[in-house]
Coordinates of C-alpha atoms in Angstrom, one line a residue:
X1 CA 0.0 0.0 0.0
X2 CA 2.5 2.7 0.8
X3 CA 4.8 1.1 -1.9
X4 CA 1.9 1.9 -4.2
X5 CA 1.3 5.6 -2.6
X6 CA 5.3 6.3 -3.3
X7 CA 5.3 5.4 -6.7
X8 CA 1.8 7.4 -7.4
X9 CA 3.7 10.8 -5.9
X10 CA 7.0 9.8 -7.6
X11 CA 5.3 9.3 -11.0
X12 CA 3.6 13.2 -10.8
X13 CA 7.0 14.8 -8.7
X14 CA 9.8 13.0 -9.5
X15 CA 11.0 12.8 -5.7
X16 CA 13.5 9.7 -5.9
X17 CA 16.1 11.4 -6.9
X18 CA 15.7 14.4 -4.4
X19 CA 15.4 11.7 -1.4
X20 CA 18.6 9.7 -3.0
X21 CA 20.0 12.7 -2.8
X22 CA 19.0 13.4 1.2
X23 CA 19.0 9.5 2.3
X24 CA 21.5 7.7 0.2
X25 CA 25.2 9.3 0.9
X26 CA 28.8 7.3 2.5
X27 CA 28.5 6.6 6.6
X28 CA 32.4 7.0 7.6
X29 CA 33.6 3.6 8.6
X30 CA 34.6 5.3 12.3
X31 CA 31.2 6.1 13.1
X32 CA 30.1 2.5 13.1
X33 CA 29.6 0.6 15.6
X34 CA 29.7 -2.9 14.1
X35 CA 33.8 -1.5 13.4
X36 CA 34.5 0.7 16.1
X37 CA 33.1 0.6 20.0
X38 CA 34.0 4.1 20.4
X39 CA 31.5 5.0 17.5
X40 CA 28.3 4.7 19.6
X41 CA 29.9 8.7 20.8
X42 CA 28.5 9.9 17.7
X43 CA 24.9 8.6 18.2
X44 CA 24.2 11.2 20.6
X45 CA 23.5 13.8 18.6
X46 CA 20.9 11.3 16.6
X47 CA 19.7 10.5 19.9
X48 CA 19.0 14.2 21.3
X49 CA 17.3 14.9 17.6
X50 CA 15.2 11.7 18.8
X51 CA 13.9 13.6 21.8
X52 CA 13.4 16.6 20.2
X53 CA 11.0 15.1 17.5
X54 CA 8.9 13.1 20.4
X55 CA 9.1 16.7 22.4
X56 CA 7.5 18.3 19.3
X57 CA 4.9 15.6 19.5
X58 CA 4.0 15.0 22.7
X59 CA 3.8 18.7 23.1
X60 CA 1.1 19.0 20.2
X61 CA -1.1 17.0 21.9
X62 CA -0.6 19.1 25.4
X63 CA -1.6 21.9 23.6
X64 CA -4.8 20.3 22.6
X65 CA -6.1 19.8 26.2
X66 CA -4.2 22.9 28.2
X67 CA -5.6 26.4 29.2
X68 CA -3.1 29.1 29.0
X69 CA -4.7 31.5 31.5
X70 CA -4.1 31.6 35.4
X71 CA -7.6 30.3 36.0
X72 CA -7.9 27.2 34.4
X73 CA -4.2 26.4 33.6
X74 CA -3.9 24.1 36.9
X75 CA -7.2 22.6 36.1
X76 CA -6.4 22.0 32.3
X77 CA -2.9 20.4 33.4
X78 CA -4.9 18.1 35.8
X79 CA -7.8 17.0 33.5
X80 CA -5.2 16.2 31.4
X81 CA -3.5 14.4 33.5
X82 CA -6.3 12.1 35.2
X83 CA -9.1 12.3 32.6
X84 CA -7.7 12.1 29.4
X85 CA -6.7 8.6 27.7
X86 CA -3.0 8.1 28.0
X87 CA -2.9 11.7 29.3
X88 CA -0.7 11.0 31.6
X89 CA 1.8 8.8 29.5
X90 CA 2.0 11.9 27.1
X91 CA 2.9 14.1 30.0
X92 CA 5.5 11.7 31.4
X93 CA 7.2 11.6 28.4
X94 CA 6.9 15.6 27.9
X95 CA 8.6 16.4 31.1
X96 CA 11.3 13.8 31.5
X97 CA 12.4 14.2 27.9
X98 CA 12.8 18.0 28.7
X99 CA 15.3 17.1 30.9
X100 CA 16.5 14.0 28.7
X101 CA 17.1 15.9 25.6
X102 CA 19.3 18.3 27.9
X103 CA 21.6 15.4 29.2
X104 CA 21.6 14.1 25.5
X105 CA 22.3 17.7 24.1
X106 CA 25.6 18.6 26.5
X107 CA 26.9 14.7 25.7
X108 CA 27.1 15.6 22.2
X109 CA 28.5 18.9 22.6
X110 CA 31.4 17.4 25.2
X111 CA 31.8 14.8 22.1
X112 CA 32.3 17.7 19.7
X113 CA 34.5 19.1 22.0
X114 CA 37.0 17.0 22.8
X115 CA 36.7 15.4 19.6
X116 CA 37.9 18.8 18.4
X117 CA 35.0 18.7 15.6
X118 CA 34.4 22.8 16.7
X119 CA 37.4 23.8 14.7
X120 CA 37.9 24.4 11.0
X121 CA 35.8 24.6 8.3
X122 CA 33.3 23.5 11.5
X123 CA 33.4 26.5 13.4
X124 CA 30.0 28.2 12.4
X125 CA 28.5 25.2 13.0
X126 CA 29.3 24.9 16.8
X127 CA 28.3 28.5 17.0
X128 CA 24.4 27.1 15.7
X129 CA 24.8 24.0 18.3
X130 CA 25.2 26.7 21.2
X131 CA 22.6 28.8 20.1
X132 CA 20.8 25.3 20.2
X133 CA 21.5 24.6 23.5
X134 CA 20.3 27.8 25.1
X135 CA 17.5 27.5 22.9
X136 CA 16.4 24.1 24.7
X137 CA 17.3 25.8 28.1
X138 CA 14.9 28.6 27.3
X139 CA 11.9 25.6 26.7
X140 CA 12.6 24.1 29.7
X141 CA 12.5 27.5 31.7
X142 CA 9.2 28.8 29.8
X143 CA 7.7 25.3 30.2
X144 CA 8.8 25.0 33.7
X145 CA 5.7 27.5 34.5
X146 CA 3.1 26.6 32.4
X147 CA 1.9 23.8 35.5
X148 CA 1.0 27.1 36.9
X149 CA 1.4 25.2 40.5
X150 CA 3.4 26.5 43.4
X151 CA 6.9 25.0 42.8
X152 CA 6.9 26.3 39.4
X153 CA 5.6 29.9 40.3
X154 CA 8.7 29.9 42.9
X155 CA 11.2 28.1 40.3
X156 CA 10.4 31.1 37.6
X157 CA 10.3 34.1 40.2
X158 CA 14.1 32.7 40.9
X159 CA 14.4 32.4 37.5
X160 CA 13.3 36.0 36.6
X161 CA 15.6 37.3 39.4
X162 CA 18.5 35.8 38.1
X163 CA 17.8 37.7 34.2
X164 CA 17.2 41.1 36.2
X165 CA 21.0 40.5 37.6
X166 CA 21.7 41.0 33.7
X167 CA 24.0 43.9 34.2
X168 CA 22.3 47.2 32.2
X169 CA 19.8 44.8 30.7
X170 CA 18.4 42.8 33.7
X171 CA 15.0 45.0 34.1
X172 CA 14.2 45.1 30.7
X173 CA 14.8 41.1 30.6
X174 CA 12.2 40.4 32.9
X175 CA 9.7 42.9 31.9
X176 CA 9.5 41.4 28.9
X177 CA 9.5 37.7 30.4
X178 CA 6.9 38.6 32.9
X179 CA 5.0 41.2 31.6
X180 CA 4.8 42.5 34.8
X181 CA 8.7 43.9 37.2
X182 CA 6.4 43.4 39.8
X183 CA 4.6 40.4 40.4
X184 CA 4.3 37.0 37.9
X185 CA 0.5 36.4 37.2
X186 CA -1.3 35.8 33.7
X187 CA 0.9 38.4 31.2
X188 CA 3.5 36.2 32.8
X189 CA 1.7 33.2 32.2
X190 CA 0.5 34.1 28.8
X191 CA 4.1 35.1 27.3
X192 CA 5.8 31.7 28.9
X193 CA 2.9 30.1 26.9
X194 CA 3.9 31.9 23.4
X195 CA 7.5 31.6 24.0
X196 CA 7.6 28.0 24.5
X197 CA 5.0 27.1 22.0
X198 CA 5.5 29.3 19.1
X199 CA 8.7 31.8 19.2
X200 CA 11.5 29.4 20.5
X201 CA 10.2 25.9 19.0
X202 CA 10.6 28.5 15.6
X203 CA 14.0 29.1 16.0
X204 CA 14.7 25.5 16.5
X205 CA 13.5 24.4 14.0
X206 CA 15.5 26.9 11.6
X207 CA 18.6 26.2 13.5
X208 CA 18.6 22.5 13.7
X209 CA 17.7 23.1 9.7
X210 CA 20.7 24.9 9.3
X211 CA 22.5 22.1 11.9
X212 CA 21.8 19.4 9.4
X213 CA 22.7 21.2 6.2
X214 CA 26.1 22.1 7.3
X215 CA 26.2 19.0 8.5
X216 CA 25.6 17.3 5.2
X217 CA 28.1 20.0 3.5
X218 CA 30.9 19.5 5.5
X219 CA 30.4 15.7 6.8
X220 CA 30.9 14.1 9.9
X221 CA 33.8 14.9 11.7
X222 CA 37.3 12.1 11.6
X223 CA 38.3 10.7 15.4
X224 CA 40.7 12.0 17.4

C-alpha cells in the first residue's frame, strides 16, 4: 500500500532522486559501531534529535487539552493528567524528555568538543549547536511555568531574578519575560505560553535546519 502511494507521488514529482540525494550518501567507517566501540559517541547527537522530535509531539497533543490562562491552567494540566486517555503517558514523556534531551544535548556537545570537531571549516556550525542549547534551556525554563502550580511559580520568580541581575539589561529582561517587574501572574503566564510554543520551537527548528545542512556539506567529523 505505501509502496503503491510512493510510486503514485513519484510518478507526478519526481521525488526519488531528491530523497537519493538526502537518504542515500557514505557513513564513515569510524562512526560504526559494528567496526569501532567508540563510534556509539556519535549517536548522541541522533539521539537528542530523537527527543526533540517526540518533544515536538507530545507537546502538540498538550496543547490540545491545556488552558493558558491563570484560572484554568492548573485545572487543564490536571484533566489532562487524570481524565484524558493516555494523558498522563504523554505528560510523562513531555517532562522527563525535557530534561533528557538536555543530558543528551551537552553529551554531544562534550563529544564535539574533545573530539575537536568545533574547529575548522566547522566553526560556524558549533556557534548554531550553542545557540541550540540555550534555545532548549529557554523551553525548559518557559515550560517549567506553564503547570502554573506553586513549585513552578517559585522556580520562575528565581528564574526572573537571576535575568534582572543581567548587568544594564536585567529589568528590561524580565519585563518582557513577565509582563509585569512586579509580580508574575497571567501576562507572565500568557508570554511563557507563546515563547515555549510558538517563538522558541521556531527558532529551532530553523537552527537545527541549518545544523543538518552544514552537516551534510561538511560531513561528519574524523576521530581524534
Amino acid at each position: 500500500m505505501l509502496q503503491k502511494m510512493y510510486d503514485w507521488v513519484d510518478e507526478r514529482l519526481d521525488i526519488t532522486p531528491l530523497w537519493r540525494d538526502i537518504a542515500d550518501h557514505e557513513v564513515p567507517e569510524h562512526v560504526n559501531p559494528a567496526h569501532h566501540f567508540s563510534a556509539f559517541v556519535y549517536c548522541f547527537g541522533g539521539l537528542t534529535f530523537f527527543i526533540v522530535v517526540i518533544q515536538i509531539l507530545s507537546g502538540m497533543f498538550l496543547t490540545m487539552y491545556y488552558v493558558p490562562d491563570v484560572i484554568n491552567a492548573w485545572e487543564s494540566v490536571y484533566y489532562l493528567q487524570n481524565e484524558v486517555a493516555f494523558g498522563v503517558i504523554v505528560r510523562g514523556m513531555h517532562h522527563w524528555g525535557a530534561s533528557l534531551v538536555i543530558v543528551m544535548l551537552f553529551l554531544h556537545t562534550l563529544r564535539v568538543f574533545f573530539q575537536g570537531a568545533y574547529k575548522k571549516p566547522r566553526e560556524l556550525n558549533w556557534v548554531v549547536g550553542v545557540l541550540i542549547f540555550f534555545v532548549m534551556l529557554g523551553l525548559g525554563f518557559t515550560g517549567y511555568l506553564l503547570p502554573w502550580d506553586m513549585k513552578a511559580l517559585f522556580a520562575t520568580k528565581v528564574g526572573l531574578q537571576i535575568a534582572e541581575a543581567v548587568p544594564f539589561v536585567g529589568t528590561a529582561i524580565k519585563t518582557l519575560l513577565a509582563g509585569d517587574a512586579t509580580v508574575i501572574g497571567a501576562q507572565t503566564l500568557a508570554r511563557f505560553f507563546a515563547i515555549h510554543v510558538f517563538f522558541l520551537p521556531a527558532a529551532l527548528l530553523g537552527l537545527l535546519a541549518a545544523h543538518f545542512i552544514m552537516i551534510r556539506k561538511q560531513g561528519i567529523s574524523g576521530p581524534l
